[in-house]
Short mmCIF file of C-alpha atoms in Angstrom, two decimals:
data_model
loop_
_atom_site.label_atom_id
_atom_site.label_comp_id
_atom_site.label_asym_id
_atom_site.label_seq_id
_atom_site.Cartn_x
_atom_site.Cartn_y
_atom_site.Cartn_z
CA MET A 16 32.65 -65.66 70.69
CA ALA A 17 30.09 -68.71 70.98
CA VAL A 18 32.83 -71.03 69.73
CA CYS A 19 34.97 -69.67 72.66
CA ALA A 20 32.36 -70.17 75.09
CA ARG A 21 31.60 -73.78 73.96
CA LEU A 22 34.98 -74.90 74.09
CA CYS A 23 35.44 -73.77 77.75
CA GLY A 24 32.18 -74.91 78.91
CA VAL A 25 31.07 -71.85 79.77
CA GLY A 26 28.42 -69.18 78.76
CA GLN A 27 25.11 -70.67 77.51
CA SER A 28 23.30 -73.18 79.40
CA ARG A 29 23.08 -76.51 77.70
CA ARG A 30 19.67 -76.42 77.00
CA CYS A 31 19.99 -72.98 74.98
CA ARG A 32 23.07 -74.76 73.10
CA ARG A 33 20.85 -77.73 72.02
CA ARG A 34 18.00 -75.18 70.83
CA GLN A 35 20.86 -72.96 68.65
CA ARG A 36 22.60 -76.22 67.31
CA ASN A 37 18.51 -77.16 65.91
CA ASN A 38 17.92 -73.36 64.66
CA GLN A 39 21.36 -73.77 63.02
CA GLN A 40 20.74 -76.88 61.07
CA ASP A 41 17.76 -74.75 59.41
CA GLN A 42 20.56 -71.79 58.26
CA GLY A 43 21.69 -73.86 55.28
CA SER A 44 24.76 -73.09 53.78
CA ASP A 45 25.69 -70.38 56.55
CA SER A 46 25.15 -72.91 59.27
CA ASP A 47 27.81 -75.21 57.30
CA MET A 48 30.12 -72.32 56.69
CA ASP A 49 30.22 -71.92 60.64
CA GLU A 50 30.53 -75.15 61.49
CA GLU A 51 33.62 -75.87 58.85
CA GLU A 52 34.72 -72.56 60.76
CA GLU A 53 34.82 -74.09 64.05
CA GLU A 54 36.38 -77.64 63.14
CA ARG A 55 39.38 -75.40 61.36
CA ILE A 56 39.44 -73.47 64.71
CA VAL A 57 39.76 -76.02 67.17
CA GLY A 58 42.12 -78.19 64.57
CA GLN A 59 39.68 -81.23 64.88
CA SER A 60 41.31 -84.32 63.23
CA THR A 61 40.67 -87.45 65.20
CA GLY A 62 38.45 -86.20 68.14
CA PRO A 63 34.34 -85.60 68.46
CA PRO A 64 32.81 -83.43 65.50
CA HIS A 65 31.87 -80.72 68.06
CA PRO A 66 33.78 -80.41 71.10
CA GLN A 67 31.85 -79.28 74.04
CA SER A 68 34.53 -77.75 76.27
CA LEU A 69 38.18 -77.81 76.49
CA VAL A 70 38.61 -81.26 78.15
CA GLU A 71 37.05 -82.61 74.90
CA LEU A 72 39.94 -81.50 72.52
CA PRO A 73 42.31 -84.04 71.40
CA PRO A 74 45.44 -84.81 73.60
CA GLU A 75 47.77 -83.70 70.84
CA LEU A 76 46.35 -80.20 70.65
CA LEU A 77 46.30 -79.65 74.46
CA VAL A 78 49.69 -80.84 74.58
CA GLU A 79 50.58 -77.91 72.23
CA ILE A 80 48.58 -75.46 74.28
CA PHE A 81 50.01 -76.48 77.56
CA SER A 82 53.65 -75.95 76.17
CA LEU A 83 52.53 -72.04 75.33
CA LEU A 84 51.80 -71.51 78.98
CA PRO A 85 54.24 -70.34 81.60
CA GLY A 86 55.84 -72.94 83.72
CA THR A 87 54.24 -71.14 86.68
CA VAL A 88 50.72 -71.84 85.81
CA LEU A 89 51.12 -75.39 84.98
CA PRO A 90 50.38 -76.78 88.38
CA ASN A 91 47.04 -74.92 88.57
CA VAL A 92 46.00 -76.53 85.08
CA ALA A 93 46.90 -79.99 86.85
CA LEU A 94 44.19 -79.15 89.21
CA VAL A 95 41.55 -78.61 86.68
CA CYS A 96 40.95 -82.54 86.03
CA LYS A 97 42.56 -85.94 85.95
CA LYS A 98 42.85 -85.70 81.90
CA PHE A 99 44.87 -82.61 82.05
CA ARG A 100 46.93 -83.96 85.08
CA GLN A 101 47.86 -87.06 82.96
CA ILE A 102 48.73 -84.64 80.08
CA LEU A 103 50.76 -82.53 81.72
CA ASN A 104 53.31 -85.79 82.26
CA THR A 105 54.31 -85.32 78.69
CA GLU A 106 57.82 -84.81 78.40
CA THR A 107 57.33 -82.43 75.11
CA ILE A 108 55.45 -79.54 77.34
CA TRP A 109 58.14 -79.65 80.19
CA ARG A 110 61.09 -79.87 77.67
CA ARG A 111 59.89 -76.64 75.99
CA ARG A 112 59.41 -74.44 78.96
CA CYS A 113 63.15 -75.36 79.83
CA MET A 114 64.07 -74.30 76.94
CA GLU A 115 62.28 -71.34 76.31
CA GLU A 116 62.42 -69.81 80.36
CA PHE A 117 66.26 -70.79 80.79
CA GLY A 118 68.01 -71.62 77.42
CA MET A 119 68.71 -75.78 77.85
CA LYS A 120 69.10 -76.98 74.63
CA GLU A 121 70.80 -80.15 73.85
CA ASP A 122 71.70 -80.89 77.52
CA LEU A 123 68.10 -81.73 78.07
CA ARG A 124 68.50 -85.21 75.95
CA LYS A 125 71.43 -86.13 78.25
CA MET A 126 69.44 -85.46 81.18
CA GLU A 127 66.51 -87.66 80.09
CA ALA A 128 68.78 -90.27 79.01
CA GLY A 129 70.37 -90.26 82.34
CA GLY A 130 67.02 -91.07 84.07
CA VAL A 131 65.83 -87.50 85.22
CA SER A 132 62.88 -86.29 83.31
CA SER A 133 62.52 -82.62 81.93
CA GLN A 134 59.45 -82.25 84.34
CA ASP A 135 61.76 -83.21 87.45
CA LEU A 136 64.08 -80.90 86.36
CA TYR A 137 61.78 -77.88 85.69
CA VAL A 138 59.77 -78.82 89.32
CA LYS A 139 62.74 -79.77 91.14
CA LEU A 140 65.39 -77.34 90.38
CA LEU A 141 64.89 -74.46 87.76
CA HIS A 142 61.73 -73.31 89.00
CA PRO A 143 62.40 -73.67 92.63
CA TYR A 144 65.87 -71.56 92.42
CA ARG A 145 64.96 -69.18 89.51
CA HIS A 146 64.76 -66.58 92.01
CA ILE A 147 68.68 -66.58 92.37
CA LEU A 148 69.58 -66.13 88.85
CA GLY A 149 71.27 -62.91 87.80
CA LEU A 150 73.85 -60.62 89.40
CA TRP A 151 74.51 -60.41 93.15
CA GLN A 152 77.00 -58.90 95.11
CA PRO A 153 78.60 -60.42 98.42
CA ASP A 154 78.44 -59.05 101.57
CA ILE A 155 82.20 -59.11 102.19
CA GLY A 156 82.70 -56.00 104.34
CA PRO A 157 84.42 -53.20 101.75
CA TYR A 158 85.49 -55.41 99.51
CA GLY A 159 82.42 -56.20 98.08
CA GLY A 160 82.61 -58.68 94.70
CA LEU A 161 80.17 -59.55 91.55
CA LEU A 162 78.30 -62.86 91.55
CA ASN A 163 76.59 -64.07 88.47
CA VAL A 164 74.43 -67.32 88.97
CA VAL A 165 73.66 -69.00 85.72
CA VAL A 166 72.08 -71.95 84.18
CA ASP A 167 75.10 -73.78 83.04
CA GLY A 168 74.34 -76.80 81.20
CA LEU A 169 72.55 -79.32 83.46
CA PHE A 170 74.01 -76.85 86.79
CA ILE A 171 72.74 -73.85 88.31
CA ILE A 172 76.26 -72.42 88.94
CA GLY A 173 76.89 -69.57 90.88
CA TRP A 174 80.38 -67.82 89.15
CA MET A 175 82.45 -65.16 91.20
CA TYR A 176 83.88 -62.86 88.64
CA LEU A 177 87.44 -61.42 89.13
CA PRO A 178 89.10 -58.53 87.50
CA PRO A 179 92.00 -59.49 85.38
CA HIS A 180 95.65 -59.25 87.14
CA ASP A 181 96.98 -55.72 87.76
CA PRO A 182 97.53 -53.75 85.73
CA ARG A 183 96.03 -55.45 82.59
CA VAL A 184 92.66 -53.86 82.99
CA GLU A 185 92.05 -54.80 79.17
CA ASP A 186 92.16 -58.34 79.55
CA PRO A 187 89.26 -60.56 79.97
CA MET A 188 87.40 -61.22 83.72
CA ARG A 189 88.59 -64.28 85.31
CA ARG A 190 85.89 -66.54 87.10
CA ARG A 191 85.65 -69.12 89.79
CA PRO A 192 82.55 -71.02 91.01
CA LEU A 193 81.72 -70.93 94.30
CA PHE A 194 78.53 -73.34 94.60
CA ARG A 195 76.51 -75.43 92.21
CA ILE A 196 73.01 -76.96 92.14
CA HIS A 197 72.21 -80.27 90.35
CA MET A 198 70.25 -83.21 90.12
CA TRP A 199 72.87 -85.92 88.86
CA GLU A 200 73.02 -88.45 92.06
CA SER A 201 69.37 -88.27 92.96
CA LYS A 202 65.64 -87.23 92.66
CA LYS A 203 66.03 -84.26 94.61
CA ALA A 204 68.26 -80.94 94.00
CA THR A 205 71.86 -81.11 95.57
CA VAL A 206 73.64 -77.72 96.72
CA GLU A 207 77.58 -78.28 96.62
CA CYS A 208 79.88 -75.91 97.52
CA MET A 209 82.79 -75.55 95.24
CA TYR A 210 85.06 -73.26 97.42
CA GLY A 211 88.64 -74.77 98.34
CA HIS A 212 90.88 -77.23 96.29
CA LYS A 213 89.20 -80.92 97.35
CA GLY A 214 86.47 -80.70 94.59
CA PRO A 215 82.75 -80.28 95.51
CA HIS A 216 81.41 -81.00 98.81
CA LYS A 217 77.92 -80.23 100.96
CA GLY A 218 76.55 -77.04 100.68
CA ASP A 219 73.36 -74.99 101.50
CA ILE A 220 71.59 -72.14 100.26
CA GLN A 221 68.76 -70.39 101.84
CA THR A 222 66.50 -67.33 100.83
CA VAL A 223 66.56 -64.72 103.33
CA LYS A 224 64.08 -62.37 102.08
CA LYS A 225 63.28 -61.37 98.29
CA ASP A 226 66.34 -60.28 96.44
CA GLU A 227 68.77 -61.74 99.20
CA PHE A 228 70.00 -65.07 99.67
CA SER A 229 72.70 -66.85 101.60
CA THR A 230 75.17 -69.75 101.06
CA LYS A 231 76.74 -71.94 103.68
CA CYS A 232 79.26 -74.79 103.50
CA ASN A 233 78.93 -77.65 105.38
CA GLN A 234 82.32 -79.11 105.04
CA THR A 235 84.63 -76.33 105.51
CA ASP A 236 87.39 -78.65 106.15
CA HIS A 237 87.56 -78.89 102.58
CA HIS A 238 88.94 -75.26 102.29
CA ARG A 239 92.07 -76.11 104.27
CA MET A 240 95.34 -76.89 103.04
CA PRO A 241 97.72 -79.34 104.14
CA GLY A 242 100.41 -76.71 104.31
CA GLY A 243 98.07 -74.33 106.84
CA ARG A 244 97.63 -70.78 106.42
CA GLN A 245 100.98 -69.97 104.85
CA GLU A 246 100.06 -72.40 101.77
CA GLU A 247 96.73 -71.00 101.49
CA PHE A 248 97.74 -67.46 101.54
CA ARG A 249 100.62 -68.50 98.83
CA THR A 250 97.82 -70.04 96.71
CA TRP A 251 95.01 -67.23 97.24
CA LEU A 252 97.89 -64.49 96.02
CA GLU A 253 99.00 -66.38 92.95
CA GLU A 254 95.10 -66.46 92.00
CA GLU A 255 94.21 -63.11 92.97
CA TRP A 256 97.17 -60.96 91.92
CA GLY A 257 99.33 -63.47 89.72
CA ARG A 258 102.45 -63.21 91.40
CA THR A 259 104.20 -64.19 94.70
CA LEU A 260 104.31 -61.68 97.79
CA GLU A 261 108.57 -61.04 96.98
CA GLU A 262 107.62 -59.83 93.42
CA ILE A 263 105.71 -57.24 95.18
CA PHE A 264 108.29 -54.39 96.37
CA HIS A 265 105.85 -51.70 97.56
CA GLU A 266 105.31 -52.45 101.03
CA HIS A 267 101.83 -50.46 101.66
CA MET A 268 100.46 -52.95 99.01
CA GLN A 269 101.86 -56.18 100.88
CA GLU A 270 100.04 -54.52 103.80
CA LEU A 271 96.77 -54.13 101.75
CA ILE A 272 96.61 -57.74 100.32
CA LEU A 273 97.69 -59.37 103.41
CA MET A 274 94.73 -57.66 104.90
CA LYS A 275 92.32 -58.75 102.34
CA PHE A 276 93.22 -62.08 102.32
CA ILE A 277 92.67 -62.53 106.32
CA TYR A 278 89.30 -60.91 106.11
CA THR A 279 87.80 -62.24 103.10
CA SER A 280 88.93 -66.05 104.10
CA GLN A 281 87.58 -66.05 107.51
CA TYR A 282 84.20 -66.33 105.73
CA ASP A 283 84.76 -69.60 104.25
CA ASN A 284 82.00 -69.38 101.59
CA CYS A 285 79.54 -68.36 104.19
CA LEU A 286 77.95 -65.24 102.60
CA THR A 287 74.71 -62.98 102.32
CA TYR A 288 74.17 -62.08 98.49
CA ARG A 289 72.06 -59.24 97.35
CA ARG A 290 70.77 -58.55 94.26
CA ILE A 291 72.05 -55.90 91.70
CA TYR A 292 71.05 -54.88 88.15
CA LEU A 293 72.66 -53.39 85.19
CA PRO A 294 71.76 -49.95 84.25
CA PRO A 295 68.98 -49.25 81.67
CA ALA A 296 70.08 -47.50 78.57
CA MET A 297 68.81 -44.37 77.17
CA PRO A 298 69.08 -42.76 73.56
CA SER A 299 71.03 -39.68 75.05
CA ASP A 300 73.51 -41.66 76.78
CA LEU A 301 77.04 -40.46 76.31
CA LEU A 302 78.00 -44.31 75.84
CA GLN A 303 76.38 -47.79 76.46
CA PRO A 304 76.20 -48.16 80.40
CA GLY A 305 77.07 -51.24 81.58
CA LEU A 306 80.40 -52.59 84.12
CA PHE A 307 83.98 -51.61 83.70
CA LYS A 308 87.52 -52.55 85.02
CA GLY A 309 89.25 -50.05 86.60
CA THR A 310 92.60 -49.38 88.08
CA TYR A 311 92.86 -48.05 91.59
CA GLY A 312 96.63 -47.89 92.43
CA SER A 313 97.99 -50.07 95.16
CA HIS A 314 94.42 -51.95 95.58
CA GLY A 315 94.73 -53.04 92.12
CA LEU A 316 91.79 -53.52 89.79
CA GLU A 317 88.17 -52.90 90.56
CA ILE A 318 84.80 -53.50 89.14
CA VAL A 319 82.20 -50.25 88.64
CA MET A 320 78.90 -49.95 87.20
CA LEU A 321 78.48 -46.80 85.09
CA SER A 322 74.99 -45.49 84.60
CA PHE A 323 73.61 -41.93 83.51
CA HIS A 324 71.07 -39.85 85.01
CA GLY A 325 70.08 -36.93 83.27
CA ASN A 326 73.12 -34.46 82.83
CA SER A 327 75.36 -36.58 84.83
CA ALA A 328 77.44 -39.91 84.64
CA ARG A 329 78.07 -41.87 88.16
CA ALA A 330 80.19 -45.05 88.62
CA THR A 331 79.86 -46.64 91.35
CA LYS A 332 82.01 -49.36 93.43
CA LEU A 333 80.94 -53.03 93.15
CA THR A 334 84.39 -54.55 94.22
CA GLY A 335 86.05 -51.74 96.82
CA ASP A 336 88.94 -51.50 99.33
CA PRO A 337 89.41 -50.25 102.74
CA ASN A 338 89.66 -46.68 101.77
CA VAL A 339 86.53 -46.43 99.57
CA PRO A 340 84.23 -49.59 99.79
CA ALA A 341 81.92 -51.15 97.44
CA GLY A 342 78.58 -49.87 96.82
CA GLN A 343 80.22 -46.06 97.10
CA LEU A 344 79.96 -43.59 94.24
CA THR A 345 83.61 -43.23 92.99
CA LEU A 346 82.92 -40.58 89.89
CA ASP A 347 80.51 -38.35 89.55
CA VAL A 348 81.01 -36.80 86.23
CA ASP A 349 79.00 -33.36 84.98
CA LEU A 350 78.02 -33.83 81.57
CA SER A 351 76.88 -30.61 80.98
CA ARG A 352 80.39 -28.91 81.69
CA PRO A 353 82.52 -30.00 79.23
CA VAL A 354 86.27 -28.95 79.31
CA VAL A 355 88.30 -28.30 76.29
CA LEU A 356 91.72 -29.93 76.28
CA PRO A 357 94.46 -27.32 75.29
CA GLU A 358 97.48 -28.30 72.56
CA LEU A 359 99.12 -31.26 73.37
CA GLU A 360 102.38 -29.51 74.63
CA GLN A 361 100.30 -27.37 77.01
CA GLN A 362 98.43 -31.09 77.94
CA ARG A 363 101.75 -32.46 79.68
CA ASN A 364 101.78 -29.39 82.28
CA ILE A 365 99.85 -30.90 85.43
CA GLU A 366 99.23 -26.93 86.45
CA GLU A 367 97.51 -25.88 83.08
CA LEU A 368 94.96 -28.72 83.52
CA SER A 369 94.63 -28.49 87.39
CA ARG A 370 93.63 -24.43 86.08
CA LEU A 371 91.27 -25.29 83.55
CA VAL A 372 89.11 -28.45 86.03
CA GLN A 373 89.97 -26.36 89.22
CA GLY A 374 88.00 -23.07 87.71
CA VAL A 375 85.10 -25.41 86.70
CA HIS A 376 85.11 -26.63 90.18
CA GLU A 377 85.22 -23.00 91.92
CA GLU A 378 82.33 -22.31 89.39
CA VAL A 379 80.29 -25.21 90.70
CA GLN A 380 80.88 -24.45 94.29
CA ARG A 381 79.59 -20.92 93.74
CA GLU A 382 76.51 -22.27 92.44
CA VAL A 383 75.73 -24.60 95.46
CA GLU A 384 76.42 -21.97 97.67
CA GLN A 385 74.16 -19.96 96.01
CA GLN A 386 71.28 -22.15 95.86
CA ALA A 387 71.84 -23.00 99.48
CA ASN A 388 71.15 -19.44 100.60
CA GLY A 389 68.52 -19.14 98.03
CA THR A 390 70.14 -16.72 95.84
CA PRO A 391 69.02 -16.87 91.97
CA ALA A 392 71.85 -18.36 89.64
CA THR A 393 73.69 -15.54 87.93
CA VAL A 394 75.02 -15.71 84.44
CA ARG A 395 78.35 -17.76 84.59
CA GLN A 396 80.26 -15.11 83.34
CA ALA A 397 79.18 -12.63 85.67
CA ALA A 398 79.94 -14.61 88.19
CA GLU A 399 83.39 -15.57 87.50
CA GLY A 400 83.94 -11.95 86.61
CA ALA A 401 83.15 -10.93 90.04
CA CYS A 402 85.39 -13.56 91.64
CA GLY A 403 88.67 -12.31 89.03
CA GLY A 404 88.12 -15.15 86.44
CA ALA A 405 89.71 -15.18 82.91
CA SER A 406 89.27 -12.08 80.76
CA GLY A 407 85.85 -12.11 78.95
CA ALA A 408 87.08 -12.90 75.47
CA GLU A 409 88.73 -16.05 76.73
CA GLU A 410 85.56 -16.95 78.52
CA MET A 411 83.21 -16.05 75.75
CA GLU A 412 85.46 -18.47 73.26
CA ALA A 413 85.59 -21.07 75.51
CA ASP A 414 81.86 -20.99 76.72
CA HIS A 415 80.84 -21.20 72.81
CA ALA A 416 82.95 -24.05 72.38
CA ALA A 417 82.03 -26.01 75.59
CA CYS A 418 78.28 -25.20 74.39
CA VAL A 419 79.28 -26.90 70.67
CA ASP A 420 80.25 -30.10 72.49
CA SER A 421 77.94 -30.47 75.22
CA CYS A 422 75.15 -30.39 72.00
CA GLN A 423 76.98 -33.59 70.64
CA SER A 424 76.86 -35.35 74.07
CA GLY A 425 74.50 -38.15 73.24
CA PRO A 426 75.98 -41.18 70.90
CA SER A 427 72.15 -40.54 69.19
CA SER A 428 72.79 -37.02 68.04
CA SER A 429 74.98 -37.96 65.26
CA SER A 430 75.63 -41.13 63.16
CA ASN A 431 79.59 -40.70 63.33
CA PRO A 432 81.36 -40.70 66.19
CA PRO A 433 82.94 -37.37 67.26
CA GLU A 434 86.52 -36.36 65.80
CA ALA A 435 89.23 -38.15 67.77
CA LEU A 436 91.47 -35.36 69.99
CA PRO A 437 94.92 -36.00 70.66
CA PHE A 438 95.72 -36.67 74.28
CA ILE A 439 98.26 -37.41 76.64
CA LEU A 440 98.81 -37.52 80.37
CA PRO A 441 100.31 -34.68 81.91
CA LEU A 442 104.00 -35.21 83.33
CA GLY A 443 103.95 -36.29 87.12
CA VAL A 444 100.59 -38.18 86.97
CA MET A 445 101.10 -41.56 87.87
CA ALA A 446 99.10 -44.56 85.88
CA ARG A 447 99.22 -48.30 86.89
CA ASN A 448 99.15 -48.88 83.00
CA GLU A 449 101.39 -46.88 81.16
CA VAL A 450 99.58 -48.02 77.66
CA TYR A 451 96.22 -46.06 77.73
CA PRO A 452 94.74 -44.70 74.27
CA ARG A 453 96.63 -41.43 72.99
CA THR A 454 93.24 -39.89 71.39
CA CYS A 455 89.95 -38.92 73.17
CA ARG A 456 86.69 -37.80 72.05
CA LYS A 457 85.76 -35.72 74.85
CA CYS A 458 86.51 -34.60 78.47
CA PHE A 459 83.93 -33.49 81.35
CA TYR A 460 84.26 -32.13 84.69
CA GLY A 461 83.72 -34.72 87.71
CA THR A 462 85.02 -35.49 91.02
CA GLY A 463 86.00 -38.32 92.55
CA LEU A 464 85.66 -40.19 96.05
CA ILE A 465 88.82 -40.11 98.36
CA ALA A 466 88.96 -41.34 101.96
CA GLY A 467 91.58 -42.59 104.72
CA HIS A 468 91.74 -46.25 105.85
CA GLY A 469 88.47 -47.29 106.98
CA PHE A 470 86.30 -44.77 104.97
CA THR A 471 87.43 -42.04 107.01
CA SER A 472 87.10 -38.32 106.23
CA PRO A 473 85.31 -38.99 102.64
CA GLU A 474 85.53 -36.13 100.54
CA ARG A 475 85.04 -35.65 96.72
CA THR A 476 87.67 -34.32 94.96
CA PRO A 477 87.82 -32.39 91.37
CA GLY A 478 89.30 -34.48 88.45
CA LEU A 479 88.54 -35.02 84.59
CA PHE A 480 86.45 -37.27 83.02
CA VAL A 481 88.09 -38.57 79.53
CA LEU A 482 86.13 -40.67 76.87
CA PHE A 483 88.54 -42.55 74.84
CA ASP A 484 85.84 -44.99 72.93
CA GLU A 485 82.68 -47.01 73.56
CA ASP A 486 84.50 -49.41 75.42
CA ARG A 487 87.11 -47.18 77.52
CA PHE A 488 87.41 -43.96 79.77
CA GLY A 489 89.40 -42.45 82.18
CA PHE A 490 89.83 -40.29 85.14
CA ILE A 491 92.84 -38.09 86.24
CA TRP A 492 92.42 -37.80 89.75
CA LEU A 493 94.25 -34.26 90.32
CA GLU A 494 94.77 -33.92 93.99
CA LEU A 495 96.23 -37.35 94.15
CA LYS A 496 98.31 -36.99 90.73
CA SER A 497 96.95 -40.24 89.43
CA PHE A 498 95.11 -41.75 86.34
CA SER A 499 92.74 -44.60 86.47
CA LEU A 500 91.71 -46.25 83.32
CA TYR A 501 88.42 -48.16 83.15
CA SER A 502 87.63 -50.73 80.41
CA ARG A 503 84.16 -52.50 79.41
CA LEU A 504 83.17 -55.99 80.83
CA THR A 505 82.16 -57.80 77.92
CA ASP A 506 80.71 -60.92 79.46
CA HIS A 507 77.31 -61.78 78.69
CA LEU A 508 75.40 -61.35 82.05
CA ALA A 509 71.61 -62.88 81.61
CA HIS A 510 68.60 -62.22 84.15
CA ALA A 511 70.81 -59.02 85.08
CA HIS A 512 68.66 -55.88 83.50
CA ALA A 513 66.82 -53.44 85.71
CA PRO A 514 62.87 -53.72 85.01
CA ASN A 515 62.99 -49.94 85.11
CA MET A 516 65.00 -46.96 86.02
CA GLU A 517 62.94 -46.27 89.48
CA ARG A 518 63.93 -50.06 90.21
CA PHE A 519 67.85 -49.22 89.50
CA GLU A 520 68.13 -46.11 91.38
CA ALA A 521 66.49 -47.62 94.31
CA MET A 522 69.09 -50.63 94.23
CA LEU A 523 72.11 -47.79 94.05
CA ARG A 524 70.52 -46.16 96.81
CA ASN A 525 70.31 -49.20 99.08
CA MET A 526 74.09 -50.36 97.73
CA GLN A 527 75.44 -46.95 99.42
CA SER A 528 73.77 -47.85 102.45
CA TRP A 529 75.10 -51.24 102.95
CA THR A 530 78.88 -49.91 103.34
CA SER A 531 77.86 -46.30 104.26
#
């Protein structure tokens, strides 16, 4: 402790320290051992024999110490004295900060060869814009979106993530750069808009408030095309859907596509973004939470976020449509209510599947009504018997199978995955993607959100959640007689995980309020 106090120049006064040194000279070998230990601690090789403060440590040792400090505190260290300020000009310190905090490696050498130091890169680019790294949702009315801002080489780039072309839900995501920030042409950070087809041009980024920022294009003429709006629409359609308007025969789908183009193109990349987080994972989760691509009929593919909340699995839209906008809870699955599928031939019968799911749905409604009336929850079999449900023997058998199944709902409950069960869609159920898994692991009762155009008359309708494997699940919308297949988004997304479950749930509530 005395050694640390002397090195920092605090603790005992100088006169006390001089008296202590005189006393140590009379202590023989014990004192010699203490001095050797002190020299070993400070790593003294070329400096004074007994440093009296941190300032007296050799420069190479100070460089090593400062390299271990977060870059955010180094400006305060430079205020201590002239020596510290000079040492903090060492490129080794800032190069290490760039590598450890932002993952930069070989690109730093190229930057330094171009005349930009690692210190300038950190102080003028990485540190000022660190707050925009991560995942964001743009405010584009009902359509939403997914933006990932990353350090990409010597740039900070905002990548807009786009689903694959409908209906290829298992294809990888597509990316489009919307803006970039760099220091190539000057000693200060330059913001450029990447929207359009004429290359990078002047842009601006403004921080509105915590967890929110805005982008602005200063040269929107770069977004225009020689052929006018018709050429812009054809180009957008090719990028967005991978086809021409003539190849889309469904008239309603043509209207939806044209509506989306008119709505989204008016922003000209002048957008406001709000931070979103990836859901935290728990050992009891049915599968790894995260982002998935899903089929939504005429609206094409959309991105949802799957998260777990006790006995519930919830899918929240990150991209949306004029019926159910981004930010809304598209699926709400009750993991305490498994559904045992019948034999394969019976699965083809939509009435049989509807009977199973509708029975659970009515049971849930009764329990909700009982809770609203303040009536204690009754035994499930008794309630169903009073309402003319299935026979007692059938109910006991079904409940037993459900109980056994629900006891194995979490991935951590067994080292081996559940046995694959045969699965087939009922006749009459529409599927955008006819290639879907023919086996599943488990099925659960759930509800899906449907609404009229403009999010009018929203209601939750019963359906069947089907878990295929760790990366795919589906949902049968019984009322719509439609099937949605979801496939995991496998891209690595840095700076995106929620600090805790409370922050994540607060973000979900905010997302719903943005579009409600």
